[in-house]
Coordinates of C-alpha atoms in Angstrom, one line a residue:
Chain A
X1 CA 297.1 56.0 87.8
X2 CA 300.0 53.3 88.5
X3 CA 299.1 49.7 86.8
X4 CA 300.9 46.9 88.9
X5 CA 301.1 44.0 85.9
X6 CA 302.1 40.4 86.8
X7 CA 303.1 37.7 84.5
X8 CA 303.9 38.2 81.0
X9 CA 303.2 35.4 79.4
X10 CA 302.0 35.7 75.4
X11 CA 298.7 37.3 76.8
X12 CA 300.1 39.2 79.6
X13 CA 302.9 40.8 77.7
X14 CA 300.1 41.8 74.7
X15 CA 297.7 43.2 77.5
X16 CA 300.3 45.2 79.2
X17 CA 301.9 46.4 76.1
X18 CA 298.3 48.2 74.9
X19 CA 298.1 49.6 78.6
X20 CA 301.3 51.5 78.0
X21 CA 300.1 52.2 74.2
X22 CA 297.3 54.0 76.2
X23 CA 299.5 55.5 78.2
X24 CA 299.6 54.1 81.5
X25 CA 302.5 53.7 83.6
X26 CA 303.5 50.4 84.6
X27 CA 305.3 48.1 87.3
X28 CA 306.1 45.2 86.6
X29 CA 307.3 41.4 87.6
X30 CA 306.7 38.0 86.0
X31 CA 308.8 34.3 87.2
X32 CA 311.1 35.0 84.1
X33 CA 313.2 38.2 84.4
X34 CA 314.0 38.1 80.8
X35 CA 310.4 38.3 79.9
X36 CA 310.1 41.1 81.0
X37 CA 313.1 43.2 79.0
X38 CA 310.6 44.0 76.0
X39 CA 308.6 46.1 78.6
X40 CA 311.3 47.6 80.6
X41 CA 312.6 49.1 77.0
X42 CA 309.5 50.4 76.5
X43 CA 309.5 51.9 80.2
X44 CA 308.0 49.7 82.3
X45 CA 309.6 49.8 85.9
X46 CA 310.5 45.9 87.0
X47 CA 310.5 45.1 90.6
X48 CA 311.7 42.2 92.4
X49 CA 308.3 40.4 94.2
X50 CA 304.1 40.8 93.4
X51 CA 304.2 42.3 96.7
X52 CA 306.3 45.3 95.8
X53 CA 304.6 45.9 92.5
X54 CA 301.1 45.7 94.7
X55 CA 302.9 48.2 97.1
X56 CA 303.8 50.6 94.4
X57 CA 300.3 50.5 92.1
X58 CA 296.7 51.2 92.2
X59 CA 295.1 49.0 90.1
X60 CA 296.9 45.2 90.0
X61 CA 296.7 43.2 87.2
X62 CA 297.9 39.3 87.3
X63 CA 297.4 37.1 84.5
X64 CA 299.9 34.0 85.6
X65 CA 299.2 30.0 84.5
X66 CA 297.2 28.0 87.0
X67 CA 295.7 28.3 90.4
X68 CA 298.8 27.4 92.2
X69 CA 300.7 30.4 90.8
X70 CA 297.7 33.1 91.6
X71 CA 297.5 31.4 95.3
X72 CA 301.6 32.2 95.2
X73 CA 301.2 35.7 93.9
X74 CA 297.8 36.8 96.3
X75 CA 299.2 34.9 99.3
X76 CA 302.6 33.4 99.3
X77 CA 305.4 35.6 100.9
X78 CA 305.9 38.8 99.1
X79 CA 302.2 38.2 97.8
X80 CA 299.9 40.7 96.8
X81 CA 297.2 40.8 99.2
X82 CA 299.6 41.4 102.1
X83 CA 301.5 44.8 100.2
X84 CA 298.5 46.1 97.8
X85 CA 297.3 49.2 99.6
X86 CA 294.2 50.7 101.0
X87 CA 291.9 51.4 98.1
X88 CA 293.5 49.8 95.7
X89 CA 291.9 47.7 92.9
X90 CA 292.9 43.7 92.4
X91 CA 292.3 42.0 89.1
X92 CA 293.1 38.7 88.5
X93 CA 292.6 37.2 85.0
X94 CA 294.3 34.3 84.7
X95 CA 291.3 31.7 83.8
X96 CA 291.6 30.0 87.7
X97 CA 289.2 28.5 90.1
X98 CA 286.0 30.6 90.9
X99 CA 286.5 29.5 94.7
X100 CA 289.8 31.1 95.0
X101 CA 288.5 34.1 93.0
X102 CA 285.7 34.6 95.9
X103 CA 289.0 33.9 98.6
X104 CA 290.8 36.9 96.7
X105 CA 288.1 39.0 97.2
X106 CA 287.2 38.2 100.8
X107 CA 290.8 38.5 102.5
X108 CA 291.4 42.0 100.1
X109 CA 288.3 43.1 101.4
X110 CA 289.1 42.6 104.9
X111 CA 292.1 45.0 104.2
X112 CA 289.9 47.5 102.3
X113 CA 291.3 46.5 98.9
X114 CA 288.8 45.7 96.3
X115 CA 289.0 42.9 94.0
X116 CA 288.2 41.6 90.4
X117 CA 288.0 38.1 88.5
X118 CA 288.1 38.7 84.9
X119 CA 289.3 36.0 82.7
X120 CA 289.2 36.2 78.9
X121 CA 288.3 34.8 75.7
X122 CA 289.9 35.5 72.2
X123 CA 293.5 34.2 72.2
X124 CA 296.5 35.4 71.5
X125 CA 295.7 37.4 68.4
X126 CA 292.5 38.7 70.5
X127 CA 295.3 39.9 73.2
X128 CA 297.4 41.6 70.7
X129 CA 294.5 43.3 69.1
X130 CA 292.8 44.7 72.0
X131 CA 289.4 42.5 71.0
X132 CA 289.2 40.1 74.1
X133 CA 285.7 39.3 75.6
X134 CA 286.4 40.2 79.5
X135 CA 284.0 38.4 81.8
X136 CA 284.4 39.9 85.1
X137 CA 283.0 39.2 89.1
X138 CA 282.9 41.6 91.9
X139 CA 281.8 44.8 93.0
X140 CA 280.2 46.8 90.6
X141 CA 281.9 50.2 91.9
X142 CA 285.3 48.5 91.5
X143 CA 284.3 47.3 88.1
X144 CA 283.1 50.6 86.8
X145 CA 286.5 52.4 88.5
X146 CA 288.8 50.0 86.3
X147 CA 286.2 50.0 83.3
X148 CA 289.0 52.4 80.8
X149 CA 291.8 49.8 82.2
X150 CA 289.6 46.9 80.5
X151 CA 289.0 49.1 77.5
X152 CA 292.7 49.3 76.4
X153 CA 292.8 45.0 75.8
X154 CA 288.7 44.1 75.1
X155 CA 285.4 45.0 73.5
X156 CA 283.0 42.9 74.9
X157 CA 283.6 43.6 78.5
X158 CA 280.6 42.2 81.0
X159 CA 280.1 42.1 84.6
X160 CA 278.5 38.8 85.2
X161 CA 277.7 39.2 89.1
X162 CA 279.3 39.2 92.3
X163 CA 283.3 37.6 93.3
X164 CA 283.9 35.0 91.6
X165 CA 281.4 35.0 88.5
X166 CA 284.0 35.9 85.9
X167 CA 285.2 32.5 86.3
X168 CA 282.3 30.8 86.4
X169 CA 281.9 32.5 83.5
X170 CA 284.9 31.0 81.7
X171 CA 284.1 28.1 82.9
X172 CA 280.9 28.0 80.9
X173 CA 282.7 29.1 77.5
X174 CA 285.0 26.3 77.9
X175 CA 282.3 24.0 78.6
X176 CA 280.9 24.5 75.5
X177 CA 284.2 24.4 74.0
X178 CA 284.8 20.9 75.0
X179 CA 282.3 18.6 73.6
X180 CA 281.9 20.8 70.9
X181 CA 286.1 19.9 70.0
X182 CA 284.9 15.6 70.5
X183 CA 282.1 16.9 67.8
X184 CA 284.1 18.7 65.4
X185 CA 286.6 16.4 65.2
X186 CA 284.5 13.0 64.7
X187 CA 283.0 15.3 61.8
X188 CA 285.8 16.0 60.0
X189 CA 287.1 12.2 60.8
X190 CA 284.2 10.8 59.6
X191 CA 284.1 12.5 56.4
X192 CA 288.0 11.5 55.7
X193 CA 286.7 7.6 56.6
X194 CA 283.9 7.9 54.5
X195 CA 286.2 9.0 51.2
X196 CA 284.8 12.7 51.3
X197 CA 286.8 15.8 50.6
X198 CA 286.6 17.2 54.6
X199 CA 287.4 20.8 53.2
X200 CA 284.6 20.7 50.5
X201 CA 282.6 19.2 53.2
X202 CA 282.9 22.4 55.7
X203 CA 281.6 24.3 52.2
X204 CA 278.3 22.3 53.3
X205 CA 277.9 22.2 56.9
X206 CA 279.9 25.3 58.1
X207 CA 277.1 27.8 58.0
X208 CA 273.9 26.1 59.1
X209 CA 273.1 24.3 62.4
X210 CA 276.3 22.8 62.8
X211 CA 278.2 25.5 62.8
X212 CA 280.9 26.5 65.3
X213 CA 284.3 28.9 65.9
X214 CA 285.8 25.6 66.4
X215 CA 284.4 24.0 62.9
X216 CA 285.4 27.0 61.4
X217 CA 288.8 27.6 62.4
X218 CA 290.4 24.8 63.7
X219 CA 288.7 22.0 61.4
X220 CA 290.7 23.3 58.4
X221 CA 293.7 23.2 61.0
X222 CA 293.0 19.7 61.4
X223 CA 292.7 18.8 58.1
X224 CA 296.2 20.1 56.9
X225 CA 297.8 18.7 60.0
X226 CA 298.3 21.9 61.6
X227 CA 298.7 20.7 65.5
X228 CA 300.7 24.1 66.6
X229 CA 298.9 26.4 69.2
X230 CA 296.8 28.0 69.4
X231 CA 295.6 27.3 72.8
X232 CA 297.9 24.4 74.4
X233 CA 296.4 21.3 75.4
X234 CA 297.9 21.4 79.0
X235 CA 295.5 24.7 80.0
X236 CA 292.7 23.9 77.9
X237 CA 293.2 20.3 80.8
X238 CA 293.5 23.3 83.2
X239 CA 290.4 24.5 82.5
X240 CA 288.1 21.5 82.2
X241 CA 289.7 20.5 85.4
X242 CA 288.2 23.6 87.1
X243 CA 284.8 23.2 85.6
X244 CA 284.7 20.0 86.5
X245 CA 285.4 20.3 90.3
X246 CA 283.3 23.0 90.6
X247 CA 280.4 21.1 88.4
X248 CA 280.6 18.5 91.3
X249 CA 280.5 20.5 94.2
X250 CA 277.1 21.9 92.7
X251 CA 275.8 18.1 92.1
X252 CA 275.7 18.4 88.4
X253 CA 275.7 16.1 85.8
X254 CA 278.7 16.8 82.9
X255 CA 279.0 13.7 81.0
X256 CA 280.4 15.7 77.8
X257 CA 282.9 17.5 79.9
X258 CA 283.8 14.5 81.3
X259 CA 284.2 12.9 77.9
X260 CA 286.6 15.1 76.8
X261 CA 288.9 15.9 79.6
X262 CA 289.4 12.2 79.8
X263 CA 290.2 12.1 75.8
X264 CA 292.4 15.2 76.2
X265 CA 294.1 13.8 79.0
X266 CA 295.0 10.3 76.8
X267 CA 296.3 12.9 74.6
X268 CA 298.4 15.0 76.8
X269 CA 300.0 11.3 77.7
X270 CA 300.5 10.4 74.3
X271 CA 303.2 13.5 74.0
X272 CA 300.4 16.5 73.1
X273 CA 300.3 18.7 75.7
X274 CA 302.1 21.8 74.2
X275 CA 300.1 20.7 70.7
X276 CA 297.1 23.2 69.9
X277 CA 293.4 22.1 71.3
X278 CA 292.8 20.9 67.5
X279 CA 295.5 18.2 68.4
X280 CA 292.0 16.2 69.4
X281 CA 291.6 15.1 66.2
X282 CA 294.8 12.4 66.6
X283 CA 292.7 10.5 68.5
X284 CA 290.1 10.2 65.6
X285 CA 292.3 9.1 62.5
Chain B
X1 CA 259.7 19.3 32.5
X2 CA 257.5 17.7 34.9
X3 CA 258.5 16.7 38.8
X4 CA 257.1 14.2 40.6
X5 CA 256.9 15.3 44.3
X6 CA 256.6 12.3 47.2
X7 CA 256.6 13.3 51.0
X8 CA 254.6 16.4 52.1
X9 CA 255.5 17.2 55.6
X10 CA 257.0 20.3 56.9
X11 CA 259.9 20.4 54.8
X12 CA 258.5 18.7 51.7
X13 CA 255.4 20.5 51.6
X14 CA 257.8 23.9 51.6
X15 CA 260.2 22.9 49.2
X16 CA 257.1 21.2 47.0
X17 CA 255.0 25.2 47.4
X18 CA 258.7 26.8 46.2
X19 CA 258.9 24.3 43.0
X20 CA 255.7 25.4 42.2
X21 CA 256.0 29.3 42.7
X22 CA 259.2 28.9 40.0
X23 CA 256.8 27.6 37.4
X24 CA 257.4 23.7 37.7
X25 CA 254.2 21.1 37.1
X26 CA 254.4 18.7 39.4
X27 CA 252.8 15.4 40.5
X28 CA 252.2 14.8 44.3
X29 CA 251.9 11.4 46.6
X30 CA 252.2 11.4 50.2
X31 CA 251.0 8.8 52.4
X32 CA 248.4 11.2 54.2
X33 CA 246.3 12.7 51.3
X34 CA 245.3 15.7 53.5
X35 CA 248.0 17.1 53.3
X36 CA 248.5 17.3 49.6
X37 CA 245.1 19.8 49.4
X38 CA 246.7 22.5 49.9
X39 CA 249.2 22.0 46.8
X40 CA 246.3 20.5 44.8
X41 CA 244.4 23.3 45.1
X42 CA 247.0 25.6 43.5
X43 CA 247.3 23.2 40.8
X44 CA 249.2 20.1 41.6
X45 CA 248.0 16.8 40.3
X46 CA 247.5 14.1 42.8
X47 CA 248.1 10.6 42.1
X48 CA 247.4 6.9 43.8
X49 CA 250.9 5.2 44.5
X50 CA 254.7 6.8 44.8
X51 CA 255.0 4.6 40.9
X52 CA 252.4 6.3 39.2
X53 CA 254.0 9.3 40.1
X54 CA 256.9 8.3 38.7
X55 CA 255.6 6.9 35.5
X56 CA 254.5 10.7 34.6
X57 CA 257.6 12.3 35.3
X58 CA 260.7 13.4 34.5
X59 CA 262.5 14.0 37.8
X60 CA 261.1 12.2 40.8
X61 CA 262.1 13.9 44.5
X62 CA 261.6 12.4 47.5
X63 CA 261.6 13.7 50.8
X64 CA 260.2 10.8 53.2
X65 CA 260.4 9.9 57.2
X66 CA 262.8 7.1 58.0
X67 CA 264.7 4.5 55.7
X68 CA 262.2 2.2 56.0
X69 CA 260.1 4.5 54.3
X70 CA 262.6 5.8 51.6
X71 CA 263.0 1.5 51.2
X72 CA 259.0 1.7 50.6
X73 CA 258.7 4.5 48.1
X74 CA 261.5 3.4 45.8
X75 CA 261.7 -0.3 46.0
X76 CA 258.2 -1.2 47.7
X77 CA 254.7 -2.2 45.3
X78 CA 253.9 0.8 42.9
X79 CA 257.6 1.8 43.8
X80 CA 259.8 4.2 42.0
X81 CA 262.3 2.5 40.9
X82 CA 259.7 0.0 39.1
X83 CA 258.2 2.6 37.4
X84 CA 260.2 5.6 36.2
X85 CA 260.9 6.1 33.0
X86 CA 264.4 5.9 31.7
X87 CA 266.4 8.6 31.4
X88 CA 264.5 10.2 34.4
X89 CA 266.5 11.6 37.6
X90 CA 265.5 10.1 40.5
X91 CA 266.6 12.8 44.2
X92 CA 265.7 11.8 47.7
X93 CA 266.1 14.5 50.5
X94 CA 265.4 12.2 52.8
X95 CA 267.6 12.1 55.1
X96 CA 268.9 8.8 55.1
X97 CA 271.5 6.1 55.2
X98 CA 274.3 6.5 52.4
X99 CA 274.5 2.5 52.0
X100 CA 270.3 2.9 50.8
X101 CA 271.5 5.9 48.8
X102 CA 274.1 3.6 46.8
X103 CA 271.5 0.9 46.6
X104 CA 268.9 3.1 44.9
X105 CA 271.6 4.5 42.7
X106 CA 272.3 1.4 41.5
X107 CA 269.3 -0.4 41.0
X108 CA 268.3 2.6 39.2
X109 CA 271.2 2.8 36.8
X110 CA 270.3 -0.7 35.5
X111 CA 267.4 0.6 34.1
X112 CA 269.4 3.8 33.1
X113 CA 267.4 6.0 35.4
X114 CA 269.9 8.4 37.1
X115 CA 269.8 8.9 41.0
X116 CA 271.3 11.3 43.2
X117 CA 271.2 11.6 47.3
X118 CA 270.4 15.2 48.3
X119 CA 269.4 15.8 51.8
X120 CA 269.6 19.2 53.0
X121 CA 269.8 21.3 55.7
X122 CA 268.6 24.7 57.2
X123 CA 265.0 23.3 58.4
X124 CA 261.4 24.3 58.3
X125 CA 262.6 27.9 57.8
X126 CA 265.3 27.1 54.9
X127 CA 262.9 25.2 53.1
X128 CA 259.9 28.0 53.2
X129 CA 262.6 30.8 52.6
X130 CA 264.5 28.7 49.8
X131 CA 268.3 29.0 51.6
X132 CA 268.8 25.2 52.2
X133 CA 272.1 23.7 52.1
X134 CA 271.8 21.0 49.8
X135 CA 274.7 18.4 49.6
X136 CA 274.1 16.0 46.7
X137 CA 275.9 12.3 45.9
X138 CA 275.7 10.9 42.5
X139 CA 277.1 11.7 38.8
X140 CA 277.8 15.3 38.1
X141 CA 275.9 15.0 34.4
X142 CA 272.5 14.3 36.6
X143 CA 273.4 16.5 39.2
X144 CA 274.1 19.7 36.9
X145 CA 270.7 18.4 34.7
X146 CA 268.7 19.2 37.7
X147 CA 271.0 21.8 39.4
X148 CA 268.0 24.6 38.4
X149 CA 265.3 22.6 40.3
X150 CA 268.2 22.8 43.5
X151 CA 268.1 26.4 43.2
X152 CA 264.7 27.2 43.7
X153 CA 264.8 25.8 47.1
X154 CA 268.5 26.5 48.4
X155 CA 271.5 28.7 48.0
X156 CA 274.2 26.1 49.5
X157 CA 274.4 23.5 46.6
X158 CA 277.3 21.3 46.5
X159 CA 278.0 18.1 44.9
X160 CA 280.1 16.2 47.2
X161 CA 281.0 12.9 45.3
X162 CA 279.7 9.9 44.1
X163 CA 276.7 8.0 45.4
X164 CA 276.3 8.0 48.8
X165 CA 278.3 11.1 49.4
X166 CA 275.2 13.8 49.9
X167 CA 274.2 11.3 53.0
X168 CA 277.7 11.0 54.2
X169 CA 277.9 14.8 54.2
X170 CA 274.3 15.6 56.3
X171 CA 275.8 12.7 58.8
X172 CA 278.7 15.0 59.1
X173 CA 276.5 17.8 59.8
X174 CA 274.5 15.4 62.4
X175 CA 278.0 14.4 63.9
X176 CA 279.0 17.9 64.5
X177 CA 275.5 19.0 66.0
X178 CA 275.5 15.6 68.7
X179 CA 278.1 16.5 70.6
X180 CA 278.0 20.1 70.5
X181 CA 274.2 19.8 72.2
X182 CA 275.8 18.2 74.6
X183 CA 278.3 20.8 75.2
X184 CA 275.7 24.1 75.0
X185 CA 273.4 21.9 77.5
X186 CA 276.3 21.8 79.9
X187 CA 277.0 25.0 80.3
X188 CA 273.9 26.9 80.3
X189 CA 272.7 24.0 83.4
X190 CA 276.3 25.8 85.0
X191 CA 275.5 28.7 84.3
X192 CA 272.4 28.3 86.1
X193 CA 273.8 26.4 89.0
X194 CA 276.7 29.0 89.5
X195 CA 273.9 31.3 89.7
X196 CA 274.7 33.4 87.1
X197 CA 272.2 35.4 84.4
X198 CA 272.4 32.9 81.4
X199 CA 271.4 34.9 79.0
X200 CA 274.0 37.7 80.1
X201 CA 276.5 34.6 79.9
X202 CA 275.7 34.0 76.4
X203 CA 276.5 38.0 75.9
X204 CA 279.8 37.0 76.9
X205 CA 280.9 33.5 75.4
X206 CA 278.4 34.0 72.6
X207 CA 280.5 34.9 69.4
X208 CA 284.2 33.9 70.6
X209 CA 285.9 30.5 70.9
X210 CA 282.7 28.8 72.6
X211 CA 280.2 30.6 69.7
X212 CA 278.2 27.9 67.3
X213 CA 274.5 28.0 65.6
X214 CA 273.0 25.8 68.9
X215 CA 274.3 28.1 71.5
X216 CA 273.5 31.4 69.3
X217 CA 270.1 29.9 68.3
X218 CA 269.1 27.0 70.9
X219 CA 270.6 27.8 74.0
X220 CA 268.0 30.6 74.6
X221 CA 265.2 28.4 74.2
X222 CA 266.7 26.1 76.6
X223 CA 267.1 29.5 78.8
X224 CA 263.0 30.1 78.0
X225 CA 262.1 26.7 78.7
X226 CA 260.6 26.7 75.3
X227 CA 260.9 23.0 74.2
X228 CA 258.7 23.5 70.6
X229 CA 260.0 21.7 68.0
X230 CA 262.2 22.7 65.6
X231 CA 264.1 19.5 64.7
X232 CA 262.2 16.7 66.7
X233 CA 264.1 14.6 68.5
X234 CA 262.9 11.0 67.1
X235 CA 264.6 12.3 64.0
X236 CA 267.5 13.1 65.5
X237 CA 268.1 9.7 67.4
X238 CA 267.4 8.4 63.2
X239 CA 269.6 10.6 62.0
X240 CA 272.8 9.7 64.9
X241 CA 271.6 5.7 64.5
X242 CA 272.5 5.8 60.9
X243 CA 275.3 8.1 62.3
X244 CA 276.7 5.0 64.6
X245 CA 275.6 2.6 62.1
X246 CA 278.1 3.5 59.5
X247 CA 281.0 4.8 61.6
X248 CA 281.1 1.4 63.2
X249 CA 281.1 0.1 59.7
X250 CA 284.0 2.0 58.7
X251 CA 285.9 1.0 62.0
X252 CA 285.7 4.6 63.8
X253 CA 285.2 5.8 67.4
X254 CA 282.9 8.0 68.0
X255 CA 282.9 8.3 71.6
X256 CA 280.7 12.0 71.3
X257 CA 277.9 10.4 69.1
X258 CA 277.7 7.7 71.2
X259 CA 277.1 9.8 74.4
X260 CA 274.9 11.9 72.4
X261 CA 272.6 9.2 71.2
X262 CA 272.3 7.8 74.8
X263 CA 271.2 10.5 75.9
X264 CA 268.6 11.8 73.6
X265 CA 267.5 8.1 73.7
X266 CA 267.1 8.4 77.4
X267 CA 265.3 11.9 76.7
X268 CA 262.9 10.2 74.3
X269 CA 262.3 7.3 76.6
X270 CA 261.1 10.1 79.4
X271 CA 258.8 11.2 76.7
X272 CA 260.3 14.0 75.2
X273 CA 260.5 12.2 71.5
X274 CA 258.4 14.9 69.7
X275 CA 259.9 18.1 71.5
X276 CA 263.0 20.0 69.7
X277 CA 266.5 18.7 70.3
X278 CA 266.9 21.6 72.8
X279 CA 264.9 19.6 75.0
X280 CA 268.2 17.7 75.7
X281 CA 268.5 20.5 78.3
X282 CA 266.1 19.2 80.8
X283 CA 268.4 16.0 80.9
X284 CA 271.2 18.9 82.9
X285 CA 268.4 20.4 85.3

C-alpha cells in the first residue's frame, strides 16, 4: 500500500516518519521543499503537486494549517480530489471546518473515492510518540480499511459518526479547552495577587474537582514564565473560530467560547500569536 | 484531648462520624438538633450554644453554611470566640471569605486562642471516605498541633500561609472550577447539536488536552440528565461571590468568574438553586 502524505509540518513530519517506521512507502509534498529533505533521506518519494501524490497513492493523508490550505490541496488546481483514483482512501487531519470535511467527502464520493476527517489531540510529543487520540467521520468501511494506517501515529482512535464528525469532534475538545485556559489562569493569577505560593497551591487543588490537563501542565508553565509552544496561539484562534461559526449556524449559545477567543485575540494583537496557549495568563498579571 | 464539633450537615456530620471512629471525644452544636442524634447516640455530648461548646474544649472546628453564619458562631451571643479557653485552636472548614478568616484569627489571638482557616475539598464522598484536601491558613505551631485531627479526615493537607491563606487557596479551587463548567457545558450542548454520541465524544477528548475532574465526572451526568446534587449550586454562587468579592479587592479581572456567576445566578433564578452545579447544562440546551 502507497501512503500519499501532504504537509509536513511538526505533526505531519512526526506522523509520516512512524508510517515509514512501520514500513509504508511514501509520496510526498508539503508548501516548503526543504521540509521535506528529512523524509526523502529516509526514502520518501517527493513530487511536485497534491494532485500527483493523490495520483500515485492509495490512501492520502493531509495534515496542512487552516481551511484555506485543505480547500487548496482538495480543490485548487493540481488538487487532490481531481487526481486521487478510483478506490482510493482520503484523510484529511488537519483540525478544519466540519462543513468542508462533509464537502470533501461528497465531491470524492461522486468520483468513487472515499473520504476521512480525522483530526487529533496530543501535540507534538503525542505525534512523535505515536499516542494521538484520532477522532475520525465517514464511512465506516473506509475507516476500518485505513484502521493499521491510524495505528502507526495513535491509541485512542474513534469513529465518531458519518463525514464530518471528526471535526465536530475537535471542535468539542477545544471547546472545553477554551474556558477551561480563562479558568486556569485567573486561578493561578489570583493566588499570585493574593500573596500565595501558586505552585504549592496546585499541591492543593490539582487533584480534586478542579482539576485539568491544562491546570496540570501548563499552570506550572505559567508560573515560571514559560510562554514557548506548545500549541501556538494563532491555531488554537483557528480553532475557536471554527467552533464558533459552526456553534452559530446550529443556534447555540457559547458565551465561554466567546469569552476566550475574544481574550485570545487581544492577545494575538498584543504580539502573542506564535506564544504557547498558556501565553493567556499575560492578560491576568 | 477533647473537640468541639459545630455544623452537622453533609460534610460535617461525615468528617464529625470520622473524628469519632479515630477515638476523639467530642462536643456537638448545630443549629438543627436532629441532626446531631445520630452522633449522640454513638456517644457525642450535645450542648445548648456554639460557646458552651467551646468552653469544654480544646480544639473547636467549624464547618457552617455561609459567612453570615461562620460571623454568628464565632463572634455572635454564646459565640466562640467569647468563650474558648486560651490556648485552645480554633478551625473553620467553612468555606468562607479569607478577610473573616483573618478577622477571627485575630480577635482570637488577643485572647491567645490560636485560629486557623481550613476548608477542604473532595465533597460528601471525601469527607465519608476521609481523602479531603485540606488547605489550612494560620501559624504553623497550631497547624502541626492539630495536624493528627487533619489526618483522620483527609490525605491532602497543606499549610498554605498565614491567616487567610486556606480560604484564598479553596477560592482558587472555585476559580478554576467556574469557568471550566462553563467550558464542559459547551461542548457536550455541541456535541449534542452536531449530532454526535456524547458520551462516545468524551471517549475521545476525555483524558487529553480537553481532560479535567468536571468533564471526566460531571459531564455524564449532564449527558444522563441527572441533575442530583453533588455540590448545590446556592453554594457555588457563595463560594464565586466571595470569589468576585476579593479579586475586585485586589484590583483583578476575572472576566471567566464573572460569566460564570451570571450564569449560575441566572440558573438559580429559573429555580435550579438546590440542583448540582452540572445543572449549569440546561442553561446550553
Amino acid at each position: 500500500m502507497k501512503i500519499g502524505f501532504i504537509g509536513l509540518g511538526v505533526m505531519g513530519k512526526s506522523i509520516a516518519s512512524n508510517l515509514m517506521k512501520a514500513g509504508y512507502s511514501l509520496n510526498i509534498y508539503t508548501r516548503t521543499k526543504s521540509k521535506a529533505a528529512e523524509l526523502t533521506a529516509k526514502g520518501a518519494v517527493w513530487m511536485n503537486t497534491a494532485g500527483q501524490v493523490a495520483a500515485a497513492s492509495d490512501v492520502i493523508i493531509s495534515m496542512v494549517g487552516y481551511p484555506k490550505d485543505v480547500e487548496e490541496v482538495y480543490f485548487g488546481e493540481n488538487g487532490i480530489v481531481d487526481h486521487a483514483q478510483e478506490g482510493s482512501v482520503l484523510i484529511d487531519m488537519t483540525t478544519s471546518s466540519p462543513l468542508l470535511a462533509q464537502k470533501i467527502y461528497e465531491q470524492a464520493k461522486a468520483r468513487n473515492i472515499s473520504a476521512l476527517d480525522a483530526p487529533v489531540s496530543g501535540g507534538d510529543v503525542g505525534a512523535r510518540e505515536a499516542r494521538l487520540s484520532i477522532m475520525a467521520g465517514g464511512d465506516p468501511e473506509a475507516f476500518e480499511r485505513v484502521k493499521p494506517v491510524f495505528e502507526t501515529m495513535g491509541k485512542n482512535i474513534v469513529l465518531q459518526g458519518e463525514a464530518g464528525a471528526g471535526q465536530y469532534t475537535k471542535m468539542c475538545n477545544q471547546i472545553a479547552i477554551a474556558a477551561n485556559m480563562i479558568g486556569v489562569c485567573e486561578a493561578v493569577a489570583y493566588a499570585q495577587k493574593a500573596g500565595l505560593d501558586p505552585g504549592t497551591v496546585l499541591k492543593s487543588i490539582g487533584s480534586g474537582a478542579a482539576g485539568s490537563w491544562s491546570l496540570s501542565n501548563l499552570a506550572p508553565r505559567m508560573i515560571a514564565g514559560d510562554f514557548a509552544p506548545g500549541f501556538y496561539v494563532k491555531h488554537f484562534i483557528k480553532d475557536m473560530t471554527i467552533a464558533l461559526d459552526t456553534a452559530q449556524k446550529m443556534g447555540m449559545m457559547t458565551p465561554g467560547l466567546e469569552l476566550a477567543k475574544t481574550l485570545y485575540e487581544k492577545l494575538a494583537a498584543d504580539g502573542a500569536e506564535d506564544d504557547g496557549t498558556q501565553a493567556l495568563f499575560k492578560l491576568f498579571v
